[in-house]
C-alpha cells in the first residue's frame, strides 16, 4: 500500500476510537486489533467450511485461537477442521463447484492408458466458480445456489462428457458394482432412495456387453446424487 | 413466490416447461423425460458464414417481426468502470485523476472531441446508447449491499422488497403458463425472483448438448437421473438420512433440482445448433442462446446474463480493455443476429452493474465507486443520454455524484417492456426520455 499525501488526512484523526496521526499501517493495525475483528472473520470462515454459524461458546474459542495465533488464517482453519463439530456436520451445506469438481475427478479415477489427460477445467467457468476469478473481492457466496437445477444439469453434462476416458469400475471380490461405485465416490451414507436409484441404474445395464458404458452411467448417476452434492 | 427451493432458486412446473417446448397437455401427462421429441421445433441448422444460404435467409428475415418485446439485461459483475467505458477524454480534471492508469490513445476510438470508447467497442459504437452517471443518492460501497439494491430495484437500500426487478417485470408482462424470464449462465439470481411468474436459470448450451442427444446411451442416462426426481415411480422411499433438519432439507432441494435440471434439458433440444456467426466466449454463447430463446416465441420476455469480472482494483487497463473487446464482439454478433431475424425493433439489451469505480486511480486500478455509465443497444437511440458526472464536485468520499437515478434507469427499461413503472420500480420513478426508440405508453399501477 502507498500513502496518497494529496488525499490523506494529514492531521490528527479519530479512527474507530483511536486518536492520532494515523497512517496506512495504523489503519490495518486498528482494524485487526478491534475486538470485533477476530470473531467476525472466525464466524465467516466457520460458515464457509462447516455451513453454519458457530455457537457462541465455540465462536469465542475460535476467536481466541485466531487472536493468539496473530490472526493466522491457517491456524483458524485447522482448528475448525480438527474439531468434532466439523466431522459431525455432514451434509450441512452444498458443495461449492470446485469441491464438486475435485471430488468428481477423484471418483472418476485415472484415465485409461493413452487417453488425453485434459480434464477441461474450463467447465468451472460454466459452474460459476473459476478459480481466481470471483465475481468480486468478497469471493463466492455460500448457500443453495450451488444446488440450482442449472448447476446439476451442467455437472451431469460434464461428467458424461469426460467419463468416456475412464477405466471401467471393477468391483473387488465380494462387492457388487453399486457398492464399488459408491466407494469410489466417497458415498458412505446414502438414503434408501439414492441406493435404489443406483441399483436400478445397474439393473438397467444388466446384460450390456460394454463395461465402460455401464461404468459411465453409474459414475455419472452417483456424482449427480443429492448426497454427492453436499459437503 | 417462485423460490420454494430456497431464496434465489426459481422453479417452474413441468407443464410450464413443456409449454415452452410447444408440447400439449396430453403429452405432458405421460411423464418421463423421453415423452416428447427431443429434436422437434423450429431448430435452425448451422450454416457456414458467408454462404449463399445464410445470405438468403438473412435477407428473407430482415423485415421486422411483430411480437412481444424482450429485455436482455447483461449484468457486468463486480462494478464496471463507466469512465473507462465511455471515456471523458476532454475533461482535464478527469485526466489528472486517472493519470496513473490513463489509456493510450491508440487503445481508444473517439466519438467526438470530448468522449471516446475502448477500441473493443468501436465496431458497435454507432449502435450504442450510453446513459451516464447512473447511481443512487446515498450509495454504499459494499458489493453485497449494492447488489441487493440493484437486484431488487431498491435505490435507498430499505430491504423492503422480496422480489427482484426482473422478476417483477416478468410478473407484470407475462402470461400464467409461460416461462417469462430466463437467466443464462451464472446460476440463479435474486434479480429474477418473481411473485407469480415462472423464471428459470439455464446453463450454457454447449455444455449440455452431449446428454441431450436422442441416442440410446444418453436416453438410459437420463432415465437413471430421472429416478432421483421426488415421487418418481422408482423412488426407493424416504430421501432423508436422519442427520437433521438442515441436511434433510438440502437433500430435498438437491433431489428436486436434479429433476428440474432434467426438465430444463428438454428445452435445449428445440434450440438446435449454436448460430455459426458468434465468436467464442461465455458472453457470446449466452447471447446466442438468448436470441434462439426469443425466436421460440414461447412467452419468454426477460433475459438476465451475468458476466465478467469488473472489480478492477489492480491491473485495470489490460483487464478492462480485454473485457470491452469481448463485449464488443459478443454484442456485435448479437445485434447482427437480431437484424437477421427481424428482431432488432423489439429487443433491448441493457447493462447493469452494482456500482462504478472511483474517479481517482489507486495505482494500477480503481476502487469501488458510485455512479457508472450503462450501455444499451437494440431498439434504442444511439448516443449519449443523461448528464455527465462532475469531476470537480465529488462527494465527501471522493466519488462522483449520480446524475441519473437507478430508479429512472430501471423505469426506462420497465416502461419500454410494457410494465407499470410504479409496480416494477418505485413510485415516482420517471423513464428517461429519448433513450428508447419506440417508447411504450405508460402503464398504470395495479393498485391504482
XYZ file of C-alpha atoms in Angstrom:
679
model
C 0.000 0.000 0.000
C 1.132 3.514 -0.620
C 0.204 6.709 1.083
C -1.530 9.315 -1.052
C -0.404 12.553 0.591
C -2.755 14.606 -1.560
C -5.834 12.759 -0.410
C -4.724 11.630 3.018
C -5.772 13.422 6.152
C -2.548 14.941 7.388
C -3.591 15.992 10.847
C -4.896 14.130 13.839
C -7.944 11.943 13.293
C -10.086 9.587 15.298
C -10.434 6.177 13.716
C -12.503 3.509 15.410
C -11.896 5.174 18.744
C -8.161 5.705 18.403
C -6.856 9.258 18.080
C -3.622 10.327 16.463
C -1.755 10.897 13.205
C -2.918 7.641 11.653
C -1.248 6.187 8.585
C -1.899 3.150 6.449
C -0.224 0.633 8.743
C -2.047 2.128 11.692
C -5.392 1.593 9.957
C -4.590 -2.062 9.397
C -3.438 -2.499 12.987
C -6.523 -0.768 14.370
C -8.806 -2.987 12.305
C -7.016 -6.149 13.314
C -6.885 -5.175 16.982
C -10.543 -4.293 17.098
C -12.437 -6.702 19.361
C -14.924 -7.472 16.596
C -12.298 -8.471 14.047
C -11.380 -11.965 15.206
C -14.922 -13.219 15.847
C -16.147 -11.686 12.593
C -13.563 -13.486 10.490
C -13.826 -16.694 12.510
C -17.586 -16.778 12.047
C -17.338 -16.220 8.298
C -14.770 -18.932 7.781
C -16.678 -21.336 10.014
C -19.804 -20.764 7.951
C -17.874 -21.220 4.740
C -16.365 -24.534 5.805
C -18.979 -26.034 8.097
C -22.115 -24.475 6.706
C -23.365 -22.999 9.963
C -22.648 -20.056 12.201
C -20.761 -21.301 15.280
C -22.446 -21.461 18.658
C -21.459 -18.524 20.923
C -19.106 -20.596 23.042
C -17.408 -22.103 20.027
C -17.119 -18.687 18.385
C -15.446 -17.241 21.455
C -12.957 -20.095 21.462
C -12.241 -19.746 17.754
C -11.746 -16.012 18.067
C -9.254 -16.569 20.872
C -7.340 -19.153 18.847
C -7.259 -16.722 15.949
C -6.052 -13.815 18.053
C -3.432 -15.867 19.860
C -2.004 -17.052 16.573
C -1.540 -13.478 15.429
C -4.510 -13.704 13.068
C -3.093 -16.630 11.111
C -5.836 -17.953 8.837
C -4.197 -21.384 8.616
C -4.358 -21.841 12.369
C -8.009 -20.864 12.420
C -8.873 -23.216 9.579
C -7.025 -26.106 11.214
C -8.893 -25.598 14.455
C -12.200 -25.637 12.607
C -11.366 -28.746 10.604
C -9.997 -30.727 13.541
C -12.972 -30.045 15.769
C -15.510 -32.872 16.129
C -18.226 -30.429 15.114
C -16.766 -30.348 11.609
C -16.885 -34.125 11.254
C -20.378 -34.333 12.662
C -21.687 -31.558 10.406
C -22.157 -33.933 7.489
C -24.177 -32.738 4.529
C -24.709 -29.456 6.255
C -24.048 -27.331 3.210
C -23.886 -27.687 -0.554
C -20.540 -28.442 -2.102
C -19.086 -25.466 -3.909
C -18.499 -26.084 -7.593
C -14.757 -26.520 -7.101
C -15.365 -29.042 -4.349
C -17.753 -30.977 -6.547
C -15.302 -30.831 -9.437
C -12.355 -32.219 -7.487
C -14.477 -34.890 -5.826
C -15.940 -35.940 -9.167
C -12.497 -36.223 -10.734
C -11.328 -38.278 -7.785
C -14.303 -40.588 -8.263
C -13.539 -40.875 -11.952
C -10.052 -42.105 -11.224
C -7.138 -42.122 -13.663
C -7.954 -42.274 -17.341
C -7.140 -45.259 -19.483
C -3.602 -45.505 -20.786
C -3.056 -43.360 -23.834
C -6.109 -41.167 -23.335
C -5.885 -37.377 -23.344
C -5.366 -36.364 -19.694
C -7.077 -32.971 -20.115
C -9.915 -32.680 -17.619
C -11.300 -29.494 -19.161
C -11.068 -27.250 -16.109
C -12.762 -24.521 -18.128
C -16.002 -26.182 -17.066
C -15.558 -24.385 -13.744
C -16.490 -21.208 -15.581
C -19.748 -22.883 -16.587
C -20.185 -23.963 -12.991
C -19.739 -20.335 -11.976
C -16.598 -20.804 -9.898
C -13.496 -20.236 -11.973
C -10.511 -20.119 -9.600
C -9.054 -16.655 -9.010
C -11.981 -15.082 -10.871
C -14.623 -14.448 -8.226
C -17.458 -12.064 -9.049
C -15.930 -9.606 -6.593
C -13.311 -9.408 -3.854
C -15.713 -10.973 -1.363
C -15.476 -14.283 -3.192
C -18.284 -16.684 -3.979
C -21.361 -16.645 -1.775
C -22.341 -19.858 0.028
C -25.845 -21.295 0.020
C -28.334 -23.242 -2.031
C -27.343 -21.509 -5.255
C -24.850 -24.367 -5.642
C -27.824 -26.755 -5.829
C -29.642 -24.887 -8.593
C -31.036 -27.001 -11.453
C -28.654 -25.347 -13.861
C -25.710 -26.449 -11.716
C -26.975 -30.013 -11.515
C -27.501 -30.143 -15.227
C -24.066 -28.734 -16.021
C -22.406 -31.181 -13.649
C -24.175 -34.151 -15.227
C -23.190 -32.978 -18.683
C -19.569 -32.515 -17.707
C -19.249 -35.901 -16.070
C -20.884 -37.633 -19.000
C -18.642 -35.857 -21.488
C -15.438 -36.755 -19.697
C -16.200 -40.213 -18.360
C -15.703 -41.983 -21.675
C -11.994 -41.943 -20.904
C -12.316 -43.620 -17.515
C -11.201 -47.092 -16.534
C -14.258 -49.280 -16.020
C -15.206 -49.920 -12.414
C -14.083 -53.349 -11.286
C -15.723 -54.450 -8.050
C -13.476 -56.197 -5.567
C -14.269 -59.813 -4.755
C -17.477 -59.998 -2.778
C -18.559 -56.491 -3.716
C -21.242 -55.525 -6.152
C -21.000 -52.824 -8.762
C -23.181 -50.331 -6.880
C -21.140 -50.651 -3.693
C -17.920 -50.285 -5.658
C -19.277 -47.149 -7.323
C -20.332 -45.640 -4.035
C -16.905 -46.293 -2.549
C -15.193 -44.587 -5.457
C -17.439 -41.581 -4.916
C -16.938 -41.491 -1.178
C -20.662 -42.028 -0.694
C -20.587 -43.751 2.669
C -24.067 -42.626 3.629
C -26.876 -42.642 1.121
C -30.601 -42.629 1.503
C -32.686 -45.649 0.506
C -33.930 -43.593 -2.438
C -30.427 -42.975 -3.771
C -29.359 -46.569 -3.227
C -32.449 -47.689 -5.091
C -31.664 -45.301 -7.945
C -28.143 -46.637 -8.285
C -29.369 -50.227 -8.103
C -31.938 -49.533 -10.778
C -29.222 -47.982 -12.940
C -27.101 -51.132 -12.531
C -30.065 -53.379 -13.306
C -30.837 -51.402 -16.439
C -27.415 -52.252 -17.705
C -27.549 -55.919 -16.909
C -26.568 -57.872 -19.965
C -24.838 -54.915 -21.552
C -21.568 -56.071 -23.026
C -19.767 -52.793 -22.622
C -18.279 -52.390 -19.154
C -17.296 -48.828 -19.953
C -20.870 -47.822 -20.771
C -22.040 -49.351 -17.520
C -19.375 -47.542 -15.538
C -20.069 -44.223 -17.212
C -23.714 -44.391 -16.410
C -23.181 -45.437 -12.813
C -20.469 -42.912 -12.042
C -22.408 -40.051 -13.647
C -25.543 -41.004 -11.749
C -23.598 -41.252 -8.494
C -21.916 -37.846 -8.759
C -25.315 -36.336 -9.556
C -26.883 -37.836 -6.459
C -28.218 -35.451 -3.817
C -25.705 -36.817 -1.299
C -22.758 -36.105 -3.576
C -23.928 -32.513 -3.954
C -23.487 -31.892 -0.246
C -20.374 -31.469 1.918
C -43.168 -16.619 -4.733
C -41.253 -18.876 -7.008
C -38.481 -19.743 -4.601
C -39.851 -22.825 -2.945
C -36.443 -24.437 -3.040
C -34.915 -21.581 -1.146
C -34.018 -17.990 -1.889
C -32.728 -17.365 -5.329
C -33.712 -20.678 -6.884
C -36.650 -20.036 -9.172
C -38.617 -23.155 -10.075
C -41.054 -23.934 -12.806
C -43.620 -26.615 -13.247
C -43.126 -29.422 -15.672
C -46.217 -28.226 -17.534
C -44.692 -24.788 -17.995
C -41.517 -26.259 -19.386
C -43.412 -28.448 -21.792
C -45.472 -25.423 -22.820
C -42.161 -23.744 -23.545
C -41.415 -26.598 -25.904
C -44.765 -26.188 -27.607
C -45.909 -29.606 -26.471
C -49.536 -30.055 -25.496
C -51.067 -31.153 -22.225
C -51.785 -34.708 -23.398
C -48.117 -35.414 -23.822
C -47.303 -33.738 -20.537
C -49.472 -36.282 -18.771
C -47.430 -39.225 -19.942
C -44.450 -38.298 -17.805
C -40.820 -39.291 -18.291
C -38.132 -37.301 -19.926
C -38.498 -39.214 -23.174
C -42.185 -38.441 -23.547
C -41.615 -35.719 -26.090
C -39.438 -35.363 -29.138
C -36.009 -34.107 -28.383
C -35.411 -32.823 -31.874
C -38.670 -31.111 -32.688
C -39.324 -27.443 -33.071
C -38.006 -24.689 -35.287
C -34.328 -25.535 -34.968
C -32.036 -23.534 -37.187
C -29.218 -25.553 -38.695
C -25.784 -24.003 -38.536
C -24.653 -22.647 -41.880
C -21.147 -21.536 -42.679
C -20.731 -17.805 -42.513
C -20.964 -16.060 -45.853
C -22.716 -18.888 -47.584
C -25.464 -18.196 -50.067
C -27.956 -19.935 -47.836
C -27.091 -17.633 -44.965
C -27.373 -14.554 -47.142
C -30.749 -15.568 -48.487
C -32.037 -16.430 -45.046
C -30.782 -13.158 -43.647
C -32.426 -11.213 -46.435
C -35.689 -13.045 -46.007
C -35.737 -12.392 -42.277
C -34.622 -8.804 -42.237
C -38.168 -7.492 -42.184
C -39.280 -6.663 -38.642
C -41.149 -9.461 -36.930
C -44.172 -8.477 -34.940
C -44.272 -9.865 -31.493
C -43.791 -9.118 -27.816
C -40.811 -7.107 -26.675
C -37.864 -8.754 -24.965
C -35.479 -7.156 -22.472
C -31.968 -8.581 -22.163
C -30.049 -7.372 -19.117
C -26.311 -8.026 -19.124
C -25.030 -7.737 -15.585
C -21.404 -6.633 -15.548
C -20.285 -8.251 -12.319
C -18.007 -6.545 -9.831
C -18.687 -2.890 -10.521
C -17.889 -1.763 -14.061
C -15.871 1.399 -14.537
C -18.227 3.567 -16.554
C -15.441 6.124 -17.030
C -13.347 3.533 -18.836
C -16.369 2.522 -20.923
C -17.367 5.990 -22.068
C -14.108 7.846 -21.501
C -14.379 11.621 -20.899
C -11.098 12.322 -22.671
C -11.934 16.012 -22.952
C -12.244 16.541 -19.184
C -8.928 17.848 -17.828
C -9.833 17.182 -14.215
C -10.650 13.560 -15.017
C -7.379 13.249 -16.902
C -5.476 14.282 -13.776
C -7.432 11.882 -11.561
C -6.684 8.960 -13.846
C -3.161 9.889 -14.786
C -1.672 6.681 -13.415
C -3.909 4.420 -15.484
C -4.566 6.626 -18.478
C -5.280 4.502 -21.520
C -3.079 5.052 -24.523
C -4.822 6.953 -27.315
C -4.332 4.072 -29.721
C -6.491 1.884 -27.465
C -9.365 4.329 -27.737
C -11.704 5.395 -30.509
C -13.025 8.923 -30.357
C -16.753 9.612 -30.511
C -16.144 13.348 -30.556
C -13.679 15.805 -29.027
C -14.947 15.050 -25.517
C -15.553 11.310 -25.408
C -14.011 8.090 -26.560
C -14.700 4.385 -26.147
C -12.304 1.458 -25.802
C -11.159 0.107 -29.138
C -13.081 -3.100 -28.442
C -16.404 -1.260 -28.612
C -15.560 0.574 -31.814
C -17.379 -1.850 -34.163
C -20.686 -1.191 -32.420
C -20.192 2.353 -31.116
C -22.754 3.766 -33.501
C -25.410 1.370 -32.213
C -24.840 2.035 -28.533
C -26.786 4.308 -26.238
C -24.828 5.485 -23.190
C -26.632 6.627 -20.075
C -24.181 8.483 -17.885
C -23.932 8.834 -14.153
C -26.367 6.091 -13.167
C -26.395 5.516 -9.440
C -28.196 6.215 -6.184
C -28.459 9.229 -3.916
C -26.881 7.531 -0.881
C -24.503 4.925 -2.206
C -22.913 2.095 -0.306
C -19.532 0.848 -1.389
C -20.201 -2.773 -0.475
C -20.744 -5.296 -3.251
C -23.336 -7.147 -1.179
C -25.302 -4.062 -0.263
C -25.364 -2.579 -3.734
C -26.049 -5.888 -5.464
C -29.153 -6.275 -3.327
C -30.231 -2.747 -4.225
C -29.765 -3.316 -7.944
C -31.256 -6.790 -7.937
C -34.347 -5.640 -6.075
C -34.586 -2.101 -7.551
C -34.270 -0.723 -4.054
C -32.365 2.562 -4.514
C -32.391 3.528 -0.849
C -31.498 0.094 0.464
C -34.578 -0.239 2.610
C -34.571 -4.016 2.186
C -38.332 -3.990 1.914
C -38.681 -5.981 -1.278
C -38.789 -9.753 -1.564
C -38.670 -9.967 -5.326
C -36.188 -8.916 -7.960
C -36.594 -6.147 -10.502
C -36.591 -8.527 -13.449
C -38.830 -10.943 -11.574
C -41.385 -8.202 -11.078
C -41.159 -7.279 -14.752
C -41.988 -10.895 -15.508
C -44.948 -10.761 -13.117
C -46.240 -7.664 -14.890
C -45.894 -8.669 -18.533
C -46.116 -12.449 -18.661
C -48.977 -14.832 -19.072
C -49.672 -17.506 -16.488
C -48.460 -20.519 -18.426
C -45.277 -19.182 -19.887
C -41.755 -19.203 -18.550
C -41.350 -15.455 -18.561
C -37.757 -14.965 -17.550
C -34.511 -16.790 -18.155
C -31.135 -16.302 -16.530
C -28.415 -17.673 -18.792
C -25.199 -18.929 -17.242
C -24.057 -17.987 -13.759
C -26.800 -19.792 -11.856
C -29.844 -18.363 -10.165
C -30.058 -14.748 -9.093
C -32.184 -12.666 -6.770
C -32.880 -10.273 -9.635
C -35.096 -12.912 -11.249
C -37.149 -13.878 -8.214
C -40.801 -13.204 -9.041
C -44.024 -13.372 -7.093
C -46.082 -15.306 -9.606
C -44.288 -15.621 -12.918
C -42.072 -18.563 -13.738
C -38.397 -17.815 -14.232
C -35.603 -20.272 -14.756
C -31.803 -20.393 -14.846
C -30.219 -22.259 -17.753
C -26.604 -23.323 -18.057
C -24.587 -22.798 -21.203
C -26.000 -24.654 -24.155
C -22.723 -26.040 -25.470
C -22.078 -27.878 -22.243
C -25.304 -29.819 -22.101
C -25.701 -30.831 -25.741
C -23.998 -34.156 -25.083
C -26.554 -35.505 -22.653
C -29.455 -34.109 -24.660
C -28.750 -36.444 -27.565
C -31.549 -38.844 -28.524
C -29.134 -41.790 -28.518
C -29.697 -44.997 -26.521
C -26.878 -44.415 -24.031
C -27.957 -40.853 -23.356
C -31.573 -41.982 -23.017
C -30.520 -44.545 -20.407
C -28.514 -41.918 -18.525
C -31.435 -39.502 -18.441
C -33.674 -42.298 -17.268
C -31.275 -43.062 -14.425
C -31.023 -39.438 -13.378
C -34.786 -39.140 -13.583
C -35.116 -41.633 -10.759
C -33.751 -39.024 -8.350
C -36.870 -36.997 -9.044
C -39.137 -36.877 -5.972
C -42.135 -39.106 -6.427
C -40.652 -40.955 -9.380
C -42.023 -44.391 -9.994
C -38.764 -45.911 -8.835
C -38.320 -43.751 -5.787
C -36.925 -46.025 -3.102
C -38.867 -44.149 -0.499
C -37.552 -41.711 2.021
C -34.878 -39.433 0.605
C -33.749 -38.355 4.039
C -30.779 -39.588 6.039
C -31.907 -38.640 9.507
C -28.905 -36.377 10.033
C -31.044 -33.422 10.993
C -33.386 -30.840 9.572
C -30.795 -28.955 7.552
C -29.241 -31.994 5.832
C -32.676 -33.392 5.028
C -33.788 -30.036 3.672
C -30.692 -29.765 1.491
C -31.123 -33.331 0.260
C -34.671 -32.484 -0.684
C -33.553 -29.359 -2.539
C -30.805 -31.268 -4.344
C -33.173 -34.059 -5.329
C -35.734 -31.621 -6.720
C -33.015 -29.760 -8.581
C -31.856 -32.861 -10.401
C -35.410 -33.356 -11.576
C -35.788 -29.731 -12.595
C -32.455 -29.856 -14.367
C -33.656 -32.749 -16.478
C -36.830 -30.856 -17.277
C -34.723 -27.951 -18.468
C -32.710 -30.277 -20.642
C -35.604 -30.888 -22.973
C -35.831 -27.207 -23.772
C -32.382 -27.240 -25.285
C -33.386 -29.646 -27.985
C -35.570 -27.049 -29.669
C -32.714 -24.584 -29.823
C -30.775 -26.609 -32.345
C -27.171 -25.866 -33.123
C -25.431 -22.736 -31.919
C -25.532 -19.993 -34.566
C -22.290 -20.004 -36.501
C -21.664 -16.269 -36.567
C -20.867 -15.761 -32.920
C -17.285 -15.582 -31.635
C -16.025 -17.869 -28.910
C -16.565 -16.922 -25.329
C -19.028 -17.188 -22.484
C -20.908 -13.963 -23.251
C -21.251 -14.824 -26.931
C -22.575 -18.255 -26.094
C -25.111 -16.790 -23.696
C -26.328 -14.131 -26.114
C -26.593 -16.658 -28.943
C -28.829 -18.755 -26.725
C -30.887 -15.690 -25.789
C -31.607 -14.939 -29.446
C -32.655 -18.520 -30.007
C -34.940 -18.428 -26.992
C -36.502 -15.149 -28.158
C -37.104 -16.661 -31.582
C -39.048 -19.514 -29.994
C -41.791 -17.005 -29.132
C -42.690 -19.189 -26.176
C -43.541 -16.373 -23.805
C -40.039 -15.512 -22.556
C -39.787 -11.738 -22.191
C -36.914 -11.056 -19.814
C -33.349 -12.387 -20.001
C -30.555 -11.995 -17.486
C -26.952 -12.604 -18.495
C -24.438 -12.185 -15.672
C -20.911 -11.871 -16.974
C -17.420 -10.660 -16.393
C -15.136 -9.691 -13.584
C -15.051 -5.933 -13.381
C -13.836 -5.458 -9.821
C -10.619 -3.951 -11.153
C -8.741 -2.890 -8.042
C -5.492 -3.590 -9.860
C -4.344 -4.165 -13.393
C -7.407 -2.382 -14.669
C -6.268 -1.211 -18.072
C -5.492 -4.633 -19.508
C -8.405 -6.395 -17.825
C -10.999 -3.797 -18.728
C -9.833 -3.440 -22.310
C -9.936 -7.211 -22.800
C -13.443 -7.418 -21.456
C -14.610 -4.485 -23.530
C -13.257 -6.289 -26.601
C -15.219 -9.392 -25.681
C -18.295 -7.288 -25.046
C -17.938 -5.555 -28.400
C -17.613 -8.805 -30.302
C -20.426 -10.568 -28.469
C -22.830 -7.642 -28.678
C -21.934 -7.087 -32.301
C -22.764 -10.679 -33.163
C -25.965 -10.485 -31.132
C -27.141 -7.306 -32.861
C -26.357 -8.762 -36.284
C -28.263 -11.898 -35.324
C -31.255 -9.801 -34.221
C -31.144 -7.926 -37.519
C -31.047 -11.151 -39.497
C -34.113 -12.451 -37.677
C -36.080 -9.211 -37.805
C -35.926 -8.808 -34.035
C -33.967 -5.566 -33.671
C -37.049 -3.440 -33.141
C -38.402 -5.485 -30.279
C -35.299 -6.324 -28.287
C -33.322 -4.056 -25.980
C -30.114 -5.172 -24.344
C -29.059 -3.086 -21.349
C -26.234 -3.342 -18.853
C -26.361 -3.028 -15.106
C -23.565 -3.105 -12.569
C -23.626 -2.742 -8.804
C -21.558 0.440 -8.869
C -18.895 2.236 -10.827
C -15.318 2.964 -9.792
C -13.645 5.846 -8.041
C -12.783 8.786 -10.190
C -9.187 8.685 -8.950
C -6.954 5.728 -9.679
C -5.382 3.850 -6.772
C -2.235 2.778 -8.536
C -2.903 0.291 -11.275
C -6.637 0.169 -10.814
C -9.641 1.762 -9.219
C -11.616 1.060 -6.076
C -15.338 0.894 -5.551
C -17.120 3.982 -6.687
C -20.631 5.185 -7.138
C -22.216 6.140 -10.449
C -21.466 4.374 -13.705
C -22.305 4.585 -17.378
C -24.759 1.992 -18.627
C -24.864 0.712 -22.185
C -27.937 -0.096 -24.212
C -28.385 -1.463 -27.715
C -31.159 -2.756 -29.913
C -34.342 -0.674 -30.092
C -32.615 2.385 -28.653
C -31.480 5.798 -29.859
C -27.686 5.693 -30.114
C -25.631 8.379 -28.461
C -25.167 9.880 -25.033
C -28.056 10.344 -22.655
C -28.244 11.817 -19.229
C -25.838 14.264 -17.645
C -22.126 13.706 -17.294
C -20.906 13.484 -13.696
C -18.925 16.483 -12.447
C -15.355 15.537 -11.547
C -14.870 18.890 -9.863
C -17.727 18.297 -7.487
C -17.054 14.982 -5.807
C -18.752 13.821 -2.633
C -17.022 13.685 0.763
C -15.592 10.277 -0.061
C -14.135 11.496 -3.341
C -16.716 9.830 -5.523
C -18.838 11.312 -8.266
C -22.438 12.095 -7.546
C -25.048 10.236 -9.575
C -26.750 12.338 -12.211
C -29.236 9.676 -13.293
C -31.024 7.677 -10.654
C -31.097 3.896 -10.729
C -34.850 4.185 -10.370
C -35.224 6.266 -13.520
C -32.907 3.965 -15.453
C -34.937 0.955 -14.423
C -38.137 2.854 -15.153
C -36.918 3.370 -18.702
C -36.466 -0.368 -19.156
C -39.700 -1.341 -17.431
C -41.923 1.054 -19.343
C -40.452 0.042 -22.679
C -41.134 -3.594 -21.810
C -44.751 -2.750 -21.037
C -44.659 -2.943 -17.253
C -46.047 -0.418 -14.801
C -43.147 1.703 -13.582
C -44.600 2.115 -10.119
C -45.085 -1.635 -9.691
C -41.757 -2.677 -11.227
C -39.571 0.034 -9.689
C -40.758 2.648 -7.193
C -43.418 5.314 -7.113
C -42.160 8.489 -8.669
C -39.556 6.877 -10.919
C -39.545 8.527 -14.315
C -38.339 6.940 -17.565
C -35.536 8.837 -19.269
C -36.906 10.349 -22.446
C -35.216 9.826 -25.755
C -33.377 6.602 -24.927
C -35.828 4.068 -26.301
C -36.538 4.206 -29.998
C -40.176 3.174 -29.684
C -41.158 4.042 -26.176
C -44.312 2.389 -24.876
C -47.241 4.172 -23.299
C -47.121 4.320 -19.507
C -48.939 1.548 -17.652
C -50.936 2.283 -14.544
C -50.096 0.581 -11.313
C -52.215 -2.425 -10.405
C -53.023 -0.677 -7.153
C -54.294 2.478 -8.876
